[in-house]
mmCIF file of C-alpha atoms and ligand atoms in Angstrom:
data_model
loop_
_atom_site.group_PDB
_atom_site.id
_atom_site.type_symbol
_atom_site.label_atom_id
_atom_site.label_comp_id
_atom_site.label_asym_id
_atom_site.label_seq_id
_atom_site.Cartn_x
_atom_site.Cartn_y
_atom_site.Cartn_z
ATOM 1 C CA MET A 1 136.072 28.549 141.641
ATOM 2 C CA THR A 2 134.615 28.748 138.116
ATOM 3 C CA ASP A 3 131.263 28.097 139.766
ATOM 4 C CA TRP A 4 131.608 31.232 141.931
ATOM 5 C CA LEU A 5 132.623 33.312 138.911
ATOM 6 C CA GLU A 6 129.663 31.978 136.902
ATOM 7 C CA ARG A 7 127.346 32.878 139.732
ATOM 8 C CA VAL A 8 128.589 36.439 140.257
ATOM 9 C CA TYR A 9 128.869 37.226 136.545
ATOM 10 C CA SER A 10 125.372 35.928 135.826
ATOM 11 C CA ALA A 11 123.471 37.852 138.516
ATOM 12 C CA GLY A 12 122.632 40.537 135.935
ATOM 13 C CA ASN A 13 121.090 43.652 137.452
ATOM 14 C CA ASP A 14 119.646 41.709 140.370
ATOM 15 C CA THR A 15 121.501 43.274 143.302
ATOM 16 C CA ALA A 16 119.711 41.091 145.885
ATOM 17 C CA LYS A 17 120.859 37.963 144.057
ATOM 18 C CA LEU A 18 124.408 39.324 143.727
ATOM 19 C CA ALA A 19 124.507 40.204 147.441
ATOM 20 C CA GLU A 20 123.345 36.694 148.296
ATOM 21 C CA VAL A 21 126.094 35.093 146.194
ATOM 22 C CA TYR A 22 128.788 37.318 147.732
ATOM 23 C CA ASP A 23 127.390 36.706 151.240
ATOM 24 C CA THR A 24 127.849 32.978 150.664
ATOM 25 C CA TRP A 25 131.282 33.344 149.018
ATOM 26 C CA ALA A 26 132.657 35.859 151.559
ATOM 27 C CA THR A 27 134.677 33.551 153.839
ATOM 28 C CA GLU A 28 136.328 31.797 150.872
ATOM 29 C CA TYR A 29 136.661 34.851 148.599
ATOM 30 C CA ASP A 30 140.271 35.813 149.420
ATOM 31 C CA GLY A 31 141.522 32.263 148.914
ATOM 32 C CA SER A 32 139.530 31.852 145.682
ATOM 33 C CA VAL A 33 140.695 35.027 143.956
ATOM 34 C CA GLY A 34 144.189 34.709 145.434
ATOM 35 C CA SER A 35 144.583 31.283 143.846
ATOM 36 C CA LEU A 36 143.837 32.896 140.449
ATOM 37 C CA GLY A 37 146.430 35.656 140.918
ATOM 38 C CA TYR A 38 143.826 38.451 141.298
ATOM 39 C CA THR A 39 145.475 41.730 140.234
ATOM 40 C CA ASN A 40 142.823 44.482 140.419
ATOM 41 C CA PRO A 41 143.557 45.645 144.001
ATOM 42 C CA SER A 42 147.291 46.028 143.267
ATOM 43 C CA VAL A 43 146.812 48.034 140.072
ATOM 44 C CA VAL A 44 144.075 50.252 141.574
ATOM 45 C CA SER A 45 146.145 50.878 144.734
ATOM 46 C CA ALA A 46 149.289 51.662 142.739
ATOM 47 C CA LEU A 47 147.563 54.189 140.475
ATOM 48 C CA PHE A 48 145.768 55.741 143.457
ATOM 49 C CA ALA A 49 149.050 56.156 145.360
ATOM 50 C CA ARG A 50 150.559 57.820 142.275
ATOM 51 C CA LEU A 51 147.813 60.446 142.281
ATOM 52 C CA MET A 52 146.908 60.932 145.966
ATOM 53 C CA THR A 53 149.924 61.358 148.227
ATOM 54 C CA ASP A 54 148.056 62.792 151.239
ATOM 55 C CA ILE A 55 147.796 59.713 153.466
ATOM 56 C CA SER A 56 145.457 61.429 155.937
ATOM 57 C CA ALA A 57 142.914 62.287 153.221
ATOM 58 C CA PRO A 58 139.514 60.579 153.533
ATOM 59 C CA VAL A 59 139.202 57.707 151.043
ATOM 60 C CA LEU A 60 136.089 55.718 150.116
ATOM 61 C CA ASP A 61 136.568 52.102 149.004
ATOM 62 C CA ALA A 62 133.434 51.600 146.888
ATOM 63 C CA GLY A 63 132.528 47.913 146.688
ATOM 64 C CA CYS A 64 135.226 47.151 149.252
ATOM 65 C CA GLY A 65 134.371 43.449 149.489
ATOM 66 C CA THR A 66 136.597 41.718 152.041
ATOM 67 C CA GLY A 67 138.893 44.742 152.186
ATOM 68 C CA LEU A 68 141.837 43.824 149.965
ATOM 69 C CA ILE A 69 142.299 47.466 148.896
ATOM 70 C CA GLY A 70 141.766 48.834 152.406
ATOM 71 C CA TRP A 71 144.477 46.518 153.622
ATOM 72 C CA MET A 72 146.909 47.493 150.828
ATOM 73 C CA LEU A 73 146.350 51.225 151.279
ATOM 74 C CA SER A 74 146.543 51.082 155.072
ATOM 75 C CA VAL A 75 149.725 49.027 155.048
ATOM 76 C CA VAL A 76 151.471 51.795 153.053
ATOM 77 C CA GLY A 77 150.135 54.478 155.401
ATOM 78 C CA TYR A 78 146.652 55.656 154.383
ATOM 79 C CA GLU A 79 144.831 56.147 157.643
ATOM 80 C CA ASN A 80 141.330 57.381 156.866
ATOM 81 C CA ILE A 81 139.558 54.744 154.762
ATOM 82 C CA SER A 82 135.822 54.020 154.683
ATOM 83 C CA GLY A 83 134.182 51.145 152.851
ATOM 84 C CA ILE A 84 130.774 50.448 151.331
ATOM 85 C CA ASP A 85 129.454 47.275 149.746
ATOM 86 C CA LEU A 86 126.107 45.647 148.994
ATOM 87 C CA SER A 87 127.078 42.374 150.716
ATOM 88 C CA ALA A 88 126.895 42.276 154.513
ATOM 89 C CA GLY A 89 128.902 39.040 154.441
ATOM 90 C CA MET A 90 131.788 40.666 152.554
ATOM 91 C CA LEU A 91 131.668 43.665 154.929
ATOM 92 C CA ARG A 92 132.007 41.311 157.921
ATOM 93 C CA GLN A 93 135.264 40.005 156.431
ATOM 94 C CA ALA A 94 136.465 43.565 155.767
ATOM 95 C CA GLU A 95 135.772 44.506 159.387
ATOM 96 C CA LYS A 96 138.148 41.790 160.593
ATOM 97 C CA ARG A 97 141.052 43.553 158.855
ATOM 98 C CA ASP A 98 140.638 46.482 161.242
ATOM 99 C CA CYS A 99 141.751 49.026 158.643
ATOM 100 C CA TYR A 100 138.489 50.879 157.876
ATOM 101 C CA ARG A 101 137.172 53.822 159.919
ATOM 102 C CA THR A 102 133.616 53.030 158.831
ATOM 103 C CA LEU A 103 131.927 50.241 156.895
ATOM 104 C CA ALA A 104 128.352 50.348 155.615
ATOM 105 C CA THR A 105 126.032 48.584 153.232
ATOM 106 C CA ALA A 106 125.195 50.614 150.111
ATOM 107 C CA VAL A 107 124.233 49.952 146.515
ATOM 108 C CA LEU A 108 126.261 51.695 143.820
ATOM 109 C CA GLY A 109 123.774 52.815 141.196
ATOM 110 C CA GLN A 110 121.361 54.091 143.846
ATOM 111 C CA PRO A 111 121.632 57.362 145.834
ATOM 112 C CA LEU A 112 124.399 57.045 148.454
ATOM 113 C CA ALA A 113 123.725 58.177 152.040
ATOM 114 C CA LEU A 114 126.985 60.141 152.051
ATOM 115 C CA PRO A 115 127.501 63.928 152.155
ATOM 116 C CA ASP A 116 128.629 65.961 149.152
ATOM 117 C CA ALA A 117 132.416 66.358 148.804
ATOM 118 C CA ALA A 118 133.110 64.009 151.730
ATOM 119 C CA PHE A 119 136.114 62.235 150.161
ATOM 120 C CA ALA A 120 139.468 63.172 148.626
ATOM 121 C CA GLY A 121 139.657 59.784 146.968
ATOM 122 C CA VAL A 122 137.346 57.011 145.829
ATOM 123 C CA VAL A 123 138.748 53.623 144.787
ATOM 124 C CA ALA A 124 136.792 50.775 143.212
ATOM 125 C CA SER A 125 138.418 47.439 142.391
ATOM 126 C CA GLY A 126 136.585 44.619 140.642
ATOM 127 C CA VAL A 127 133.206 46.307 141.143
ATOM 128 C CA PHE A 128 132.568 47.736 137.675
ATOM 129 C CA THR A 129 132.713 44.427 135.872
ATOM 130 C CA VAL A 130 130.342 42.080 134.064
ATOM 131 C CA GLY A 131 127.006 41.800 135.954
ATOM 132 C CA HIS A 132 128.079 44.157 138.761
ATOM 133 C CA ALA A 133 127.719 47.894 139.490
ATOM 134 C CA PRO A 134 126.406 50.138 136.667
ATOM 135 C CA ALA A 135 128.000 53.188 135.034
ATOM 136 C CA SER A 136 125.093 55.273 136.362
ATOM 137 C CA ALA A 137 126.843 55.104 139.779
ATOM 138 C CA PHE A 138 129.523 57.536 138.554
ATOM 139 C CA SER A 139 127.433 60.681 139.102
ATOM 140 C CA GLU A 140 127.025 59.824 142.812
ATOM 141 C CA ILE A 141 130.750 59.110 143.056
ATOM 142 C CA ALA A 142 131.486 62.527 141.510
ATOM 143 C CA ARG A 143 129.111 64.101 144.051
ATOM 144 C CA VAL A 144 130.896 62.641 147.096
ATOM 145 C CA LEU A 145 134.366 63.647 145.790
ATOM 146 C CA ARG A 146 135.780 67.010 146.810
ATOM 147 C CA PRO A 147 137.453 69.309 144.238
ATOM 148 C CA GLY A 148 140.904 67.968 143.438
ATOM 149 C CA GLY A 149 139.903 64.489 144.603
ATOM 150 C CA VAL A 150 140.483 61.404 142.479
ATOM 151 C CA PHE A 151 138.365 58.408 141.497
ATOM 152 C CA VAL A 152 140.441 55.354 140.562
ATOM 153 C CA VAL A 153 138.429 52.466 139.157
ATOM 154 C CA SER A 154 139.035 49.169 137.387
ATOM 155 C CA ILE A 155 136.701 48.573 134.433
ATOM 156 C CA THR A 156 136.737 45.379 132.385
ATOM 157 C CA ASP A 157 137.258 45.969 128.658
ATOM 158 C CA PRO A 158 134.169 44.014 127.470
ATOM 159 C CA ILE A 159 131.812 46.440 129.229
ATOM 160 C CA TYR A 160 133.736 49.721 128.860
ATOM 161 C CA GLU A 161 131.772 50.616 125.707
ATOM 162 C CA SER A 162 128.762 48.300 125.915
ATOM 163 C CA GLY A 163 128.098 49.049 129.601
ATOM 164 C CA GLY A 164 128.128 52.804 128.992
ATOM 165 C CA PHE A 165 131.294 53.507 131.003
ATOM 166 C CA ARG A 166 133.037 55.565 128.335
ATOM 167 C CA THR A 167 129.831 57.563 127.855
ATOM 168 C CA ALA A 168 129.361 58.099 131.619
ATOM 169 C CA ILE A 169 132.951 59.303 132.074
ATOM 170 C CA ASP A 170 132.768 61.586 129.027
ATOM 171 C CA ALA A 171 129.407 63.020 130.120
ATOM 172 C CA LEU A 172 130.905 64.078 133.470
ATOM 173 C CA VAL A 173 133.948 65.513 131.667
ATOM 174 C CA LYS A 174 131.634 67.478 129.387
ATOM 175 C CA VAL A 175 129.696 69.118 132.215
ATOM 176 C CA GLY A 176 132.933 70.028 134.002
ATOM 177 C CA GLU A 177 132.534 67.661 136.974
ATOM 178 C CA TRP A 178 135.871 65.915 136.428
ATOM 179 C CA GLU A 179 138.748 65.387 133.995
ATOM 180 C CA ARG A 180 140.482 62.222 132.884
ATOM 181 C CA ALA A 181 143.708 62.057 134.923
ATOM 182 C CA ALA A 182 145.332 58.731 133.951
ATOM 183 C CA VAL A 183 144.698 55.265 132.577
ATOM 184 C CA SER A 184 146.699 52.091 133.133
ATOM 185 C CA GLY A 185 147.810 49.729 130.445
ATOM 186 C CA PRO A 186 145.716 46.600 129.807
ATOM 187 C CA TYR A 187 146.081 43.676 132.184
ATOM 188 C CA ILE A 188 144.199 40.501 133.134
ATOM 189 C CA PRO A 189 142.467 40.811 136.535
ATOM 190 C CA LEU A 190 142.171 37.029 137.002
ATOM 191 C CA PRO A 191 145.144 35.561 135.091
ATOM 192 C CA GLY A 192 144.575 32.051 136.446
ATOM 193 C CA ALA A 193 140.887 31.849 135.452
ATOM 194 C CA ASP A 194 139.434 29.801 132.602
ATOM 195 C CA ASP A 195 139.472 31.468 129.168
ATOM 196 C CA GLY A 196 135.836 32.567 129.526
ATOM 197 C CA HIS A 197 136.664 34.535 132.678
ATOM 198 C CA ARG A 198 139.976 36.052 131.664
ATOM 199 C CA HIS A 199 138.411 39.390 130.694
ATOM 200 C CA PRO A 200 141.122 42.046 130.251
ATOM 201 C CA GLY A 201 140.680 45.372 131.973
ATOM 202 C CA ARG A 202 142.242 48.742 132.732
ATOM 203 C CA VAL A 203 142.266 51.150 135.633
ATOM 204 C CA TYR A 204 140.941 54.643 134.915
ATOM 205 C CA ALA A 205 141.527 57.746 137.052
ATOM 206 C CA MET A 206 139.365 60.881 137.031
ATOM 207 C CA ARG A 207 140.105 64.077 138.946
ATOM 208 C CA ARG A 208 137.193 66.097 140.378
ATOM 209 C CA LEU A 209 137.179 69.747 139.217
HETATM 210 C C1 SAM B 301 134.910 41.115 142.794
HETATM 211 S S1 SAM B 301 134.418 41.773 144.337
HETATM 212 C C2 SAM B 301 135.688 43.010 144.588
HETATM 213 C C3 SAM B 301 135.872 43.324 146.049
HETATM 214 C C4 SAM B 301 137.130 44.153 146.330
HETATM 215 N N1 SAM B 301 136.984 45.499 145.863
HETATM 216 C C5 SAM B 301 138.310 43.463 145.711
HETATM 217 O O1 SAM B 301 138.890 43.969 144.748
HETATM 218 O O2 SAM B 301 138.636 42.366 146.198
HETATM 219 C C6 SAM B 301 133.033 42.811 143.917
HETATM 220 C C7 SAM B 301 132.405 43.473 145.140
HETATM 221 O O3 SAM B 301 131.519 44.481 144.690
HETATM 222 C C8 SAM B 301 130.334 44.412 145.418
HETATM 223 N N2 SAM B 301 129.284 44.971 144.551
HETATM 224 C C9 SAM B 301 128.866 44.504 143.366
HETATM 225 N N3 SAM B 301 127.920 45.303 142.853
HETATM 226 C C10 SAM B 301 127.751 46.304 143.759
HETATM 227 C C11 SAM B 301 126.907 47.443 143.816
HETATM 228 N N4 SAM B 301 126.034 47.736 142.843
HETATM 229 N N5 SAM B 301 126.980 48.233 144.905
HETATM 230 C C12 SAM B 301 127.849 47.963 145.919
HETATM 231 N N6 SAM B 301 128.671 46.908 145.926
HETATM 232 C C13 SAM B 301 128.625 46.094 144.853
HETATM 233 C C14 SAM B 301 130.158 42.937 145.748
HETATM 234 O O4 SAM B 301 129.324 42.734 146.868
HETATM 235 C C15 SAM B 301 131.593 42.517 146.004
HETATM 236 O O5 SAM B 301 131.957 42.654 147.348
#
């Protein structure tokens, strides 16, 4: 398991390399992170459900992976969930859950082939972490959110400042694209991992203006 974490955290900005690692990990991913008590999907889903009560609203699961969030949201009633991810292997696992309306490959940090204001909610769990998607993706996420929509995202503490996430959120607040709506308390996304991989994190929520 530590080997998988080393590999995904060390891919740097190389999205092809990261996709390859996740493609290879995909069939074992749920068991691996489950054995470490993975908490991101629960905290993201809980904060999202607090802020977005319309279960028919279109929701984008950005970096959906094998679909842990799609499953959690659909099991409590959300019925219009789409997913994107850079790993075709992870998307194949997500498809098996039969809870997404659409699934597509996409790279967060590059322009998304999605219309403006298409979604009332965007969730992202475990995607904005060490060696993964960049803060520059937030402007595209703001673009695909409709006014009043919410973006609920887990961000690991070690990269919140150094990865430019605070700056990216504040920049979009400053230009009137969104406001900060809520933030969770600190928690450990992988409580069963080795010390070097027990990065604390929080879930942040922004509301599109
Ligand atoms: C730790 S997994 C989290 C998956 C799922 N959201 C969950 O919580 O189980 C990270 C996922 O983000 C995807 N990912 C990483 N960087 C990405 C990027 N720049 N664009 C799209 N997907 C990305 C990976 O392929 C992987 O499926």
